[in-house]
mmCIF file of C-alpha atoms and ligand atoms in Angstrom:
data_model
loop_
_atom_site.group_PDB
_atom_site.id
_atom_site.type_symbol
_atom_site.label_atom_id
_atom_site.label_comp_id
_atom_site.label_asym_id
_atom_site.label_seq_id
_atom_site.Cartn_x
_atom_site.Cartn_y
_atom_site.Cartn_z
ATOM 1 C CA MET A 1 118.841 58.197 115.460
ATOM 2 C CA ASP A 2 115.483 58.976 114.510
ATOM 3 C CA ILE A 3 114.901 62.726 113.952
ATOM 4 C CA ALA A 4 111.600 64.118 114.233
ATOM 5 C CA ASP A 5 110.005 65.937 110.310
ATOM 6 C CA LYS A 6 109.206 69.480 111.808
ATOM 7 C CA LEU A 7 108.599 70.256 108.432
ATOM 8 C CA PRO A 8 106.527 67.935 106.010
ATOM 9 C CA GLY A 9 106.990 68.230 102.943
ATOM 10 C CA VAL A 10 109.627 70.954 102.594
ATOM 11 C CA GLY A 11 112.661 69.646 100.747
ATOM 12 C CA THR A 12 115.186 72.956 98.967
ATOM 13 C CA THR A 13 113.912 75.868 98.134
ATOM 14 C CA ILE A 14 113.194 76.378 94.502
ATOM 15 C CA PHE A 15 115.301 78.824 94.179
ATOM 16 C CA THR A 16 118.433 76.776 95.468
ATOM 17 C CA VAL A 17 117.300 74.317 92.799
ATOM 18 C CA MET A 18 117.213 76.745 90.076
ATOM 19 C CA SER A 19 120.477 78.437 90.817
ATOM 20 C CA ARG A 20 122.282 74.797 91.529
ATOM 21 C CA LEU A 21 120.699 73.832 87.897
ATOM 22 C CA ALA A 22 121.797 76.783 86.271
ATOM 23 C CA VAL A 23 125.280 76.237 87.683
ATOM 24 C CA GLU A 24 124.837 72.169 86.360
ATOM 25 C CA HIS A 25 123.968 73.418 83.085
ATOM 26 C CA GLY A 26 125.941 76.774 82.240
ATOM 27 C CA ALA A 27 122.410 78.830 81.614
ATOM 28 C CA VAL A 28 121.388 82.100 81.593
ATOM 29 C CA ASN A 29 119.957 82.360 85.575
ATOM 30 C CA LEU A 30 116.697 84.848 85.772
ATOM 31 C CA GLY A 31 115.561 82.179 88.695
ATOM 32 C CA GLN A 32 116.834 82.940 92.351
ATOM 33 C CA GLY A 33 116.321 87.287 92.778
ATOM 34 C CA ILE A 34 120.282 87.810 92.494
ATOM 35 C CA PRO A 35 121.133 90.518 90.182
ATOM 36 C CA ASP A 36 124.252 90.391 88.540
ATOM 37 C CA PHE A 37 125.811 93.278 89.157
ATOM 38 C CA GLN A 38 127.237 94.939 92.015
ATOM 39 C CA PRO A 39 126.238 96.913 95.319
ATOM 40 C CA PRO A 40 127.768 100.752 95.092
ATOM 41 C CA PRO A 41 131.679 100.811 95.418
ATOM 42 C CA ARG A 42 131.414 103.743 97.871
ATOM 43 C CA LEU A 43 129.135 101.412 100.104
ATOM 44 C CA VAL A 44 131.856 98.684 99.630
ATOM 45 C CA ASP A 45 134.136 100.652 100.812
ATOM 46 C CA LEU A 46 132.393 101.932 103.302
ATOM 47 C CA VAL A 47 132.442 98.460 104.729
ATOM 48 C CA GLU A 48 136.694 97.427 104.425
ATOM 49 C CA MET A 49 136.922 101.372 106.070
ATOM 50 C CA HIS A 50 134.999 99.679 109.421
ATOM 51 C CA MET A 51 136.654 96.517 109.401
ATOM 52 C CA ARG A 52 140.426 98.239 109.139
ATOM 53 C CA ALA A 53 139.332 100.606 111.905
ATOM 54 C CA GLY A 54 138.192 97.617 113.689
ATOM 55 C CA LEU A 55 134.912 97.445 113.883
ATOM 56 C CA ASN A 56 134.427 94.045 114.256
ATOM 57 C CA GLN A 57 132.876 92.403 117.239
ATOM 58 C CA TYR A 58 129.478 91.655 118.428
ATOM 59 C CA ALA A 59 127.078 95.319 117.190
ATOM 60 C CA PRO A 60 124.355 95.777 119.772
ATOM 61 C CA MET A 61 121.385 93.311 119.751
ATOM 62 C CA ALA A 62 118.462 95.681 118.742
ATOM 63 C CA GLY A 63 121.538 96.681 115.983
ATOM 64 C CA ASP A 64 123.837 99.880 115.863
ATOM 65 C CA PRO A 65 122.144 102.437 117.263
ATOM 66 C CA LEU A 66 123.573 105.029 114.101
ATOM 67 C CA LEU A 67 122.294 102.608 111.452
ATOM 68 C CA ARG A 68 118.589 102.910 113.610
ATOM 69 C CA GLU A 69 118.469 106.630 113.812
ATOM 70 C CA ARG A 70 119.467 106.695 109.572
ATOM 71 C CA ILE A 71 116.410 104.181 109.012
ATOM 72 C CA ALA A 72 114.734 106.791 110.996
ATOM 73 C CA ALA A 73 115.157 109.250 109.312
ATOM 74 C CA ASP A 74 114.741 107.735 106.015
ATOM 75 C CA HIS A 75 111.118 106.619 106.778
ATOM 76 C CA ALA A 76 110.554 110.071 107.995
ATOM 77 C CA ALA A 77 111.770 111.095 104.588
ATOM 78 C CA ARG A 78 110.479 108.864 102.223
ATOM 79 C CA HIS A 79 107.054 108.292 103.936
ATOM 80 C CA GLY A 80 106.438 111.491 106.268
ATOM 81 C CA VAL A 81 106.725 108.002 108.847
ATOM 82 C CA ALA A 82 107.800 109.065 112.493
ATOM 83 C CA VAL A 83 110.126 105.274 114.127
ATOM 84 C CA ASP A 84 111.236 105.682 116.973
ATOM 85 C CA PRO A 85 114.682 104.123 116.689
ATOM 86 C CA GLU A 86 115.492 102.562 120.106
ATOM 87 C CA HIS A 87 111.838 101.120 120.656
ATOM 88 C CA GLU A 88 111.061 100.402 117.250
ATOM 89 C CA ILE A 89 113.833 99.185 115.118
ATOM 90 C CA THR A 90 115.584 95.988 115.264
ATOM 91 C CA VAL A 91 118.169 95.562 112.439
ATOM 92 C CA THR A 92 117.999 91.736 111.240
ATOM 93 C CA ALA A 93 120.137 89.205 109.366
ATOM 94 C CA GLY A 94 118.149 89.848 106.252
ATOM 95 C CA GLY A 95 114.517 90.293 105.543
ATOM 96 C CA THR A 96 114.502 86.198 105.863
ATOM 97 C CA GLU A 97 115.338 86.250 110.192
ATOM 98 C CA ALA A 98 113.061 89.632 110.414
ATOM 99 C CA LEU A 99 109.729 87.172 109.071
ATOM 100 C CA PHE A 100 110.702 84.493 111.076
ATOM 101 C CA CYS A 101 111.078 86.465 114.358
ATOM 102 C CA ALA A 102 108.373 88.251 113.176
ATOM 103 C CA ILE A 103 106.581 84.929 113.100
ATOM 104 C CA GLN A 104 107.430 82.982 116.207
ATOM 105 C CA ALA A 105 106.593 86.773 118.695
ATOM 106 C CA THR A 106 103.103 86.604 117.351
ATOM 107 C CA VAL A 107 101.356 83.122 116.237
ATOM 108 C CA GLY A 108 101.592 79.435 118.226
ATOM 109 C CA PRO A 109 99.657 76.599 118.539
ATOM 110 C CA GLY A 110 95.908 77.014 117.968
ATOM 111 C CA ASP A 111 96.891 79.953 115.755
ATOM 112 C CA GLU A 112 95.903 80.582 112.386
ATOM 113 C CA VAL A 113 97.682 82.899 109.868
ATOM 114 C CA VAL A 114 96.441 84.254 106.789
ATOM 115 C CA LEU A 115 98.844 83.658 103.783
ATOM 116 C CA LEU A 116 97.841 85.948 100.321
ATOM 117 C CA ASP A 117 98.463 82.837 97.586
ATOM 118 C CA PRO A 118 100.774 83.083 96.301
ATOM 119 C CA ALA A 119 103.300 84.049 98.637
ATOM 120 C CA TYR A 120 106.671 83.976 99.285
ATOM 121 C CA ASP A 121 108.675 80.749 100.057
ATOM 122 C CA SER A 122 109.483 81.727 104.285
ATOM 123 C CA TYR A 123 106.303 82.452 105.859
ATOM 124 C CA ALA A 124 104.201 79.261 105.916
ATOM 125 C CA PRO A 125 107.222 76.543 107.419
ATOM 126 C CA ALA A 126 108.394 79.599 110.314
ATOM 127 C CA ALA A 127 104.163 79.855 111.140
ATOM 128 C CA VAL A 128 104.849 75.945 110.597
ATOM 129 C CA LEU A 129 107.599 75.418 113.047
ATOM 130 C CA ALA A 130 105.672 78.228 115.366
ATOM 131 C CA GLY A 131 102.823 75.419 115.612
ATOM 132 C CA ALA A 132 100.033 77.524 114.042
ATOM 133 C CA ARG A 133 97.315 76.597 111.151
ATOM 134 C CA ILE A 134 97.804 78.324 107.921
ATOM 135 C CA LEU A 135 95.047 79.360 105.647
ATOM 136 C CA ARG A 136 95.409 80.743 102.101
ATOM 137 C CA VAL A 137 93.953 82.992 100.146
ATOM 138 C CA PRO A 138 94.006 82.868 96.468
ATOM 139 C CA LEU A 139 94.811 86.073 94.750
ATOM 140 C CA THR A 140 92.268 86.812 92.162
ATOM 141 C CA ARG A 141 93.438 85.940 88.281
ATOM 142 C CA PRO A 142 94.699 87.683 86.443
ATOM 143 C CA ASP A 143 95.573 90.654 88.091
ATOM 144 C CA PHE A 144 96.632 89.289 91.397
ATOM 145 C CA GLN A 145 95.070 91.389 93.089
ATOM 146 C CA PRO A 146 93.420 90.080 96.722
ATOM 147 C CA ASP A 147 89.730 89.010 96.935
ATOM 148 C CA TRP A 148 88.389 91.312 99.615
ATOM 149 C CA GLU A 149 85.523 88.868 100.384
ATOM 150 C CA ALA A 150 87.362 85.811 100.303
ATOM 151 C CA LEU A 151 89.735 87.449 102.838
ATOM 152 C CA ALA A 152 87.550 88.657 105.160
ATOM 153 C CA ALA A 153 85.732 84.400 105.038
ATOM 154 C CA ALA A 154 89.383 83.713 106.638
ATOM 155 C CA LEU A 155 89.667 86.163 109.529
ATOM 156 C CA SER A 156 88.308 84.498 112.656
ATOM 157 C CA PRO A 157 88.817 85.061 116.463
ATOM 158 C CA ARG A 158 91.361 82.309 115.722
ATOM 159 C CA THR A 159 92.947 84.171 113.396
ATOM 160 C CA ARG A 160 96.778 85.900 115.064
ATOM 161 C CA LEU A 161 98.648 86.514 111.933
ATOM 162 C CA VAL A 162 97.984 88.235 108.472
ATOM 163 C CA VAL A 163 101.228 88.504 105.823
ATOM 164 C CA VAL A 164 100.504 90.953 103.217
ATOM 165 C CA ASN A 165 103.781 90.949 100.420
ATOM 166 C CA ASN A 166 103.946 94.272 98.939
ATOM 167 C CA PRO A 167 105.436 94.980 96.012
ATOM 168 C CA ASN A 168 104.442 91.069 95.476
ATOM 169 C CA ASN A 169 107.570 88.423 95.315
ATOM 170 C CA PRO A 170 106.380 86.297 92.710
ATOM 171 C CA THR A 171 103.978 88.612 90.789
ATOM 172 C CA GLY A 172 105.261 91.646 90.356
ATOM 173 C CA GLN A 173 101.819 93.644 91.777
ATOM 174 C CA VAL A 174 101.218 96.103 94.185
ATOM 175 C CA LEU A 175 99.115 97.336 96.853
ATOM 176 C CA ASP A 176 97.503 100.664 96.506
ATOM 177 C CA ARG A 177 96.556 103.434 99.652
ATOM 178 C CA ALA A 178 92.985 102.189 98.774
ATOM 179 C CA SER A 179 93.616 98.099 99.185
ATOM 180 C CA LEU A 180 95.260 99.359 102.831
ATOM 181 C CA ASP A 181 91.752 100.799 103.419
ATOM 182 C CA ARG A 182 90.063 98.232 103.104
ATOM 183 C CA LEU A 183 92.805 95.617 104.725
ATOM 184 C CA ALA A 184 92.917 97.862 107.820
ATOM 185 C CA ALA A 185 88.504 97.703 107.188
ATOM 186 C CA LEU A 186 89.012 94.038 107.583
ATOM 187 C CA LEU A 187 91.560 93.638 110.389
ATOM 188 C CA GLU A 188 89.621 96.582 112.617
ATOM 189 C CA PRO A 189 87.551 94.040 114.532
ATOM 190 C CA THR A 190 90.465 90.604 114.537
ATOM 191 C CA ARG A 191 92.723 90.214 116.965
ATOM 192 C CA ALA A 192 95.367 89.673 113.809
ATOM 193 C CA TRP A 193 98.732 91.097 113.512
ATOM 194 C CA LEU A 194 99.754 92.435 110.267
ATOM 195 C CA LEU A 195 103.050 91.052 108.508
ATOM 196 C CA ALA A 196 104.213 93.422 105.903
ATOM 197 C CA ASP A 197 106.643 92.204 103.918
ATOM 198 C CA GLU A 198 107.550 95.364 101.957
ATOM 199 C CA VAL A 199 111.359 94.140 101.174
ATOM 200 C CA TYR A 200 110.718 95.962 97.686
ATOM 201 C CA GLU A 201 109.304 98.880 98.843
ATOM 202 C CA ARG A 202 111.839 100.757 97.091
ATOM 203 C CA LEU A 203 111.349 98.792 93.380
ATOM 204 C CA THR A 204 107.967 100.301 91.963
ATOM 205 C CA PHE A 205 107.315 101.137 88.478
ATOM 206 C CA ASP A 206 105.479 103.945 86.237
ATOM 207 C CA GLY A 207 104.701 106.227 88.881
ATOM 208 C CA ARG A 208 103.297 104.961 91.225
ATOM 209 C CA ARG A 209 104.363 105.249 94.956
ATOM 210 C CA HIS A 210 104.832 102.656 97.214
ATOM 211 C CA ALA A 211 101.817 102.858 100.001
ATOM 212 C CA THR A 212 103.247 101.375 103.189
ATOM 213 C CA ALA A 213 101.572 100.016 106.155
ATOM 214 C CA LEU A 214 103.256 101.919 108.531
ATOM 215 C CA ALA A 215 101.694 105.268 106.957
ATOM 216 C CA HIS A 216 98.227 103.639 107.833
ATOM 217 C CA PRO A 217 96.981 104.764 110.899
ATOM 218 C CA GLY A 218 94.016 102.043 111.489
ATOM 219 C CA LEU A 219 96.903 98.895 110.463
ATOM 220 C CA ARG A 220 100.571 101.193 111.822
ATOM 221 C CA PRO A 221 99.691 99.928 115.795
ATOM 222 C CA ARG A 222 99.148 95.984 114.725
ATOM 223 C CA CYS A 223 101.537 96.167 111.821
ATOM 224 C CA PHE A 224 105.532 94.551 111.434
ATOM 225 C CA ALA A 225 107.180 95.605 108.520
ATOM 226 C CA VAL A 226 110.054 94.091 106.905
ATOM 227 C CA TYR A 227 112.668 94.827 105.337
ATOM 228 C CA SER A 228 115.848 94.327 103.478
ATOM 229 C CA PHE A 229 119.088 96.613 102.402
ATOM 230 C CA GLY A 230 120.068 93.742 100.167
ATOM 231 C CA LYS A 231 117.459 94.135 97.583
ATOM 232 C CA VAL A 232 117.600 98.502 97.918
ATOM 233 C CA PHE A 233 121.706 98.027 97.600
ATOM 234 C CA ASP A 234 121.768 95.094 95.108
ATOM 235 C CA ALA A 235 123.827 92.967 97.771
ATOM 236 C CA THR A 236 121.345 90.061 98.476
ATOM 237 C CA GLY A 237 124.250 87.555 100.514
ATOM 238 C CA TRP A 238 125.115 90.554 102.788
ATOM 239 C CA LYS A 239 121.953 89.573 103.889
ATOM 240 C CA VAL A 240 121.009 92.702 106.333
ATOM 241 C CA GLY A 241 117.362 93.856 107.094
ATOM 242 C CA TYR A 242 114.891 95.064 109.518
ATOM 243 C CA CYS A 243 111.804 95.125 111.089
ATOM 244 C CA ILE A 244 110.289 98.369 112.863
ATOM 245 C CA ALA A 245 106.903 97.637 114.794
ATOM 246 C CA PRO A 246 105.311 99.213 117.789
ATOM 247 C CA PRO A 247 107.500 99.006 121.186
ATOM 248 C CA GLN A 248 105.015 96.137 122.611
ATOM 249 C CA ALA A 249 105.479 94.067 119.827
ATOM 250 C CA THR A 250 109.664 95.549 119.410
ATOM 251 C CA ARG A 251 109.369 93.787 123.126
ATOM 252 C CA GLU A 252 108.555 90.655 122.071
ATOM 253 C CA PHE A 253 109.892 90.502 118.704
ATOM 254 C CA ARG A 254 113.982 90.991 120.081
ATOM 255 C CA LYS A 255 113.128 88.328 122.744
ATOM 256 C CA VAL A 256 113.396 85.658 119.844
ATOM 257 C CA HIS A 257 115.747 88.358 117.657
ATOM 258 C CA GLN A 258 118.500 87.125 120.289
ATOM 259 C CA PHE A 259 118.411 84.004 120.536
ATOM 260 C CA VAL A 260 118.007 83.767 116.621
ATOM 261 C CA THR A 261 120.905 85.299 115.784
ATOM 262 C CA PHE A 262 121.626 87.549 118.751
ATOM 263 C CA ALA A 263 123.421 90.620 116.717
ATOM 264 C CA VAL A 264 124.328 91.593 112.937
ATOM 265 C CA ASN A 265 127.425 92.147 110.866
ATOM 266 C CA ALA A 266 128.693 95.247 112.112
ATOM 267 C CA PRO A 267 131.014 97.129 109.669
ATOM 268 C CA VAL A 268 128.325 96.306 107.335
ATOM 269 C CA GLN A 269 125.681 98.297 109.825
ATOM 270 C CA ARG A 270 127.861 101.204 110.016
ATOM 271 C CA ALA A 271 128.502 101.508 106.824
ATOM 272 C CA LEU A 272 124.719 101.184 105.446
ATOM 273 C CA ALA A 273 124.362 104.252 107.780
ATOM 274 C CA ASP A 274 126.710 105.876 106.614
ATOM 275 C CA PHE A 275 125.508 105.193 103.084
ATOM 276 C CA LEU A 276 122.123 106.151 103.589
ATOM 277 C CA ALA A 277 122.890 109.713 105.200
ATOM 278 C CA GLU A 278 125.518 110.601 101.585
ATOM 279 C CA ALA A 279 123.097 109.131 99.399
ATOM 280 C CA PRO A 280 119.727 109.904 100.134
ATOM 281 C CA GLY A 281 118.010 109.500 96.623
ATOM 282 C CA TYR A 282 120.209 106.284 95.801
ATOM 283 C CA GLY A 283 117.156 104.305 95.698
ATOM 284 C CA ALA A 284 115.664 105.968 93.415
ATOM 285 C CA GLU A 285 118.275 105.911 91.691
ATOM 286 C CA VAL A 286 117.590 101.882 91.754
ATOM 287 C CA ALA A 287 114.168 102.127 90.873
ATOM 288 C CA ALA A 288 114.514 103.943 88.357
ATOM 289 C CA ARG A 289 117.508 101.536 86.780
ATOM 290 C CA ALA A 290 115.144 98.529 88.046
ATOM 291 C CA GLU A 291 112.319 99.908 85.393
ATOM 292 C CA ALA A 292 114.774 100.482 83.289
ATOM 293 C CA ARG A 293 116.254 96.812 82.775
ATOM 294 C CA ARG A 294 111.840 95.992 83.250
ATOM 295 C CA ASN A 295 111.374 97.407 80.388
ATOM 296 C CA LEU A 296 114.321 96.107 77.958
ATOM 297 C CA PHE A 297 113.248 93.095 79.403
ATOM 298 C CA GLY A 298 109.883 93.743 77.940
ATOM 299 C CA ARG A 299 111.212 94.734 74.366
ATOM 300 C CA LEU A 300 113.525 91.717 74.332
ATOM 301 C CA MET A 301 111.101 89.111 75.267
ATOM 302 C CA THR A 302 108.851 90.231 72.243
ATOM 303 C CA GLY A 303 110.992 87.989 70.170
ATOM 304 C CA THR A 304 109.582 84.855 71.925
ATOM 305 C CA ARG A 305 106.663 83.350 72.124
ATOM 306 C CA LEU A 306 106.480 83.879 75.933
ATOM 307 C CA ARG A 307 103.457 86.655 77.414
ATOM 308 C CA LEU A 308 104.834 88.877 80.029
ATOM 309 C CA LEU A 309 102.059 89.729 82.647
ATOM 310 C CA PRO A 310 102.688 93.122 83.931
ATOM 311 C CA SER A 311 105.033 93.944 86.737
ATOM 312 C CA HIS A 312 105.022 97.090 89.104
ATOM 313 C CA GLY A 313 107.157 96.724 91.124
ATOM 314 C CA THR A 314 110.110 94.480 92.602
ATOM 315 C CA TYR A 315 112.848 92.418 90.583
ATOM 316 C CA PHE A 316 110.030 90.142 89.419
ATOM 317 C CA GLN A 317 108.320 89.639 86.459
ATOM 318 C CA LEU A 318 105.591 86.394 85.373
ATOM 319 C CA VAL A 319 105.355 85.435 82.295
ATOM 320 C CA ASP A 320 102.904 83.058 80.585
ATOM 321 C CA TYR A 321 104.314 80.120 78.615
ATOM 322 C CA SER A 322 100.744 78.077 77.617
ATOM 323 C CA ALA A 323 101.495 79.479 74.310
ATOM 324 C CA VAL A 324 104.540 77.522 74.227
ATOM 325 C CA SER A 325 103.989 74.284 76.072
ATOM 326 C CA SER A 326 101.077 72.585 78.090
ATOM 327 C CA LEU A 327 103.650 70.685 81.037
ATOM 328 C CA PRO A 328 102.962 72.061 83.958
ATOM 329 C CA ASP A 329 105.411 74.447 85.609
ATOM 330 C CA LEU A 330 107.778 72.954 87.309
ATOM 331 C CA GLU A 331 108.441 70.093 84.076
ATOM 332 C CA PHE A 332 108.391 72.924 81.634
ATOM 333 C CA CYS A 333 111.500 75.386 84.094
ATOM 334 C CA ARG A 334 113.435 71.640 84.352
ATOM 335 C CA GLN A 335 113.135 71.091 80.800
ATOM 336 C CA LEU A 336 114.016 74.827 79.898
ATOM 337 C CA VAL A 337 117.766 74.736 81.655
ATOM 338 C CA GLU A 338 118.346 71.447 80.630
ATOM 339 C CA ARG A 339 117.423 71.628 76.899
ATOM 340 C CA HIS A 340 117.743 75.221 76.364
ATOM 341 C CA GLY A 341 120.033 77.079 78.872
ATOM 342 C CA VAL A 342 117.466 79.712 80.304
ATOM 343 C CA ALA A 343 117.138 79.074 84.785
ATOM 344 C CA VAL A 344 113.672 80.377 85.945
ATOM 345 C CA ILE A 345 111.388 80.185 88.471
ATOM 346 C CA PRO A 346 108.221 78.041 88.053
ATOM 347 C CA LEU A 347 105.127 79.646 89.905
ATOM 348 C CA SER A 348 103.597 76.139 91.574
ATOM 349 C CA PRO A 349 106.237 76.533 95.209
ATOM 350 C CA PHE A 350 104.363 79.979 95.737
ATOM 351 C CA GLN A 351 100.972 78.088 96.017
ATOM 352 C CA GLU A 352 98.661 75.684 98.536
ATOM 353 C CA ARG A 353 98.785 73.680 95.389
ATOM 354 C CA PRO A 354 100.014 73.480 91.816
ATOM 355 C CA SER A 355 96.688 75.133 89.658
ATOM 356 C CA ASP A 356 96.514 74.921 85.733
ATOM 357 C CA ASP A 357 98.393 78.321 85.380
ATOM 358 C CA ARG A 358 100.863 77.658 83.380
ATOM 359 C CA LEU A 359 103.216 80.539 84.441
ATOM 360 C CA LEU A 360 106.805 81.426 85.620
ATOM 361 C CA ARG A 361 108.701 83.975 87.106
ATOM 362 C CA CYS A 362 111.692 85.956 85.080
ATOM 363 C CA CYS A 363 114.267 87.724 87.339
ATOM 364 C CA PHE A 364 115.043 91.262 85.109
ATOM 365 C CA ALA A 365 117.626 92.618 88.353
ATOM 366 C CA LYS A 366 120.241 91.765 85.099
ATOM 367 C CA GLU A 367 122.840 93.019 83.049
ATOM 368 C CA PRO A 368 121.263 94.195 79.647
ATOM 369 C CA ALA A 369 123.767 90.939 78.004
ATOM 370 C CA THR A 370 122.550 88.370 80.430
ATOM 371 C CA LEU A 371 118.939 89.694 79.225
ATOM 372 C CA GLU A 372 119.492 89.563 75.772
ATOM 373 C CA LEU A 373 121.217 85.621 76.163
ATOM 374 C CA ALA A 374 117.801 84.716 77.916
ATOM 375 C CA ALA A 375 116.241 86.720 74.833
ATOM 376 C CA GLU A 376 118.056 84.700 72.229
ATOM 377 C CA ARG A 377 117.454 81.313 73.851
ATOM 378 C CA LEU A 378 114.185 81.799 74.862
ATOM 379 C CA ALA A 379 113.703 82.854 70.830
ATOM 380 C CA ALA A 380 113.901 78.956 70.115
ATOM 381 C CA LEU A 381 110.862 78.363 71.985
HETATM 382 N N1 PMP B 1 110.799 88.693 101.380
HETATM 383 C C1 PMP B 1 110.815 88.384 100.032
HETATM 384 C C2 PMP B 1 109.138 88.792 99.765
HETATM 385 C C3 PMP B 1 111.808 88.449 99.495
HETATM 386 O O1 PMP B 1 111.369 87.705 98.091
HETATM 387 C C4 PMP B 1 113.049 87.821 99.827
HETATM 388 C C5 PMP B 1 114.352 87.597 99.301
HETATM 389 N N2 PMP B 1 114.186 88.358 98.531
HETATM 390 C C6 PMP B 1 112.698 88.670 101.093
HETATM 391 C C7 PMP B 1 111.912 88.485 101.992
HETATM 392 C C8 PMP B 1 113.945 88.183 102.108
HETATM 393 O O2 PMP B 1 114.729 88.835 102.307
HETATM 394 P P1 PMP B 1 117.100 88.873 102.789
HETATM 395 O O3 PMP B 1 116.936 88.146 101.463
HETATM 396 O O4 PMP B 1 116.940 90.106 102.652
HETATM 397 O O5 PMP B 1 116.770 87.663 103.783
HETATM 398 N N1 LIG B 2 113.926 86.246 97.469
HETATM 399 C C1 LIG B 2 114.753 84.969 96.416
HETATM 400 C C2 LIG B 2 113.775 85.137 95.608
HETATM 401 O O1 LIG B 2 112.850 85.137 95.420
HETATM 402 C C3 LIG B 2 115.682 84.052 97.508
HETATM 403 C C4 LIG B 2 116.210 83.962 98.459
HETATM 404 C C5 LIG B 2 116.027 83.055 98.832
HETATM 405 O O2 LIG B 2 117.048 82.494 97.542
HETATM 406 N N2 LIG B 2 116.101 82.809 99.601
HETATM 407 O O3 LIG B 2 114.061 84.873 94.508
#
């Protein structure tokens, strides 16, 4: 039987490919964004407790009401943002499902979606499946900030969605409040929704505070904001995230969500609700630990010929390898894993087309021993 190719040009994601190669070659894996340490033990205990207590059937479609309340309280406490847990929060199977549902809910054939390039890999396929056309606006070098004129030029009456990832994977850059002001001014005359991918919101460094689109009065009414507990609690395998959007947008979002997953893992949701109340300061500790790991990675890499670009957030850092090789990034990364035993992620898959950048992305959410071993191997380059 023949089958249509609904996602031409899409293969297996680079994260899966590199993790598989890392296993095959016994490499240190600084590729896929996965911590090599465990979530807080208390959180694991809470999941077990709720499973044993019998919380093992479908959760409510929009999410455990207690978790939604605690999420609202958390956003109020940290950002002074008022969110209605009943009508504005939907718990999803990770940030990925939230991104997918927001895109399906907002765009269709004839609509345009604007992405900032390099962009996280899941946005474009979701927009293509919805039948929308994608326009990519390059982030400027060397600091990967938006090119406001180019963004203004890309917007038109056909623009239905603009996707902004802050803090940014893969660049590690963050947008400040002034950038959100500029974004709001550009979007103001349009009918474009904003998809604010803020899954790394708690991971900002060097005293920078995350500027959430939800706290911006110009952006809030047009914003779907997406979060991931996997990133906050070092439990990427649990796949629980959520989306915050105005009530009417949330209604449309839930129409999609109910037929994608219907509802999310019940005991994990309740455990997260408990943990948010028990340990409200945990997110700040996570950021401090991530910053220390970034600093260690930076110190270790001074022993190599690779040059680090600054990372102000997420748990990723771009690395320039032009002093070591002139190979295109995909080939260089393949050699690195096969010959030197270190897996990293090339920048190209985040971009519309490969550029002349000689950049790769390293994940520093790793134990010191892992980073040390990687640096030792990279020093041989
Ligand atoms: N957005 C970005 C920018 C990400 O890096 C990721 C994955 N780490 C996600 C969304 C998806 O998050 P989740 O793993 O919760 O699906
Ligand atoms: N977000 C993770 C990263 O950027 C990967 C998630 C995935 O493998 N889909 O590494």
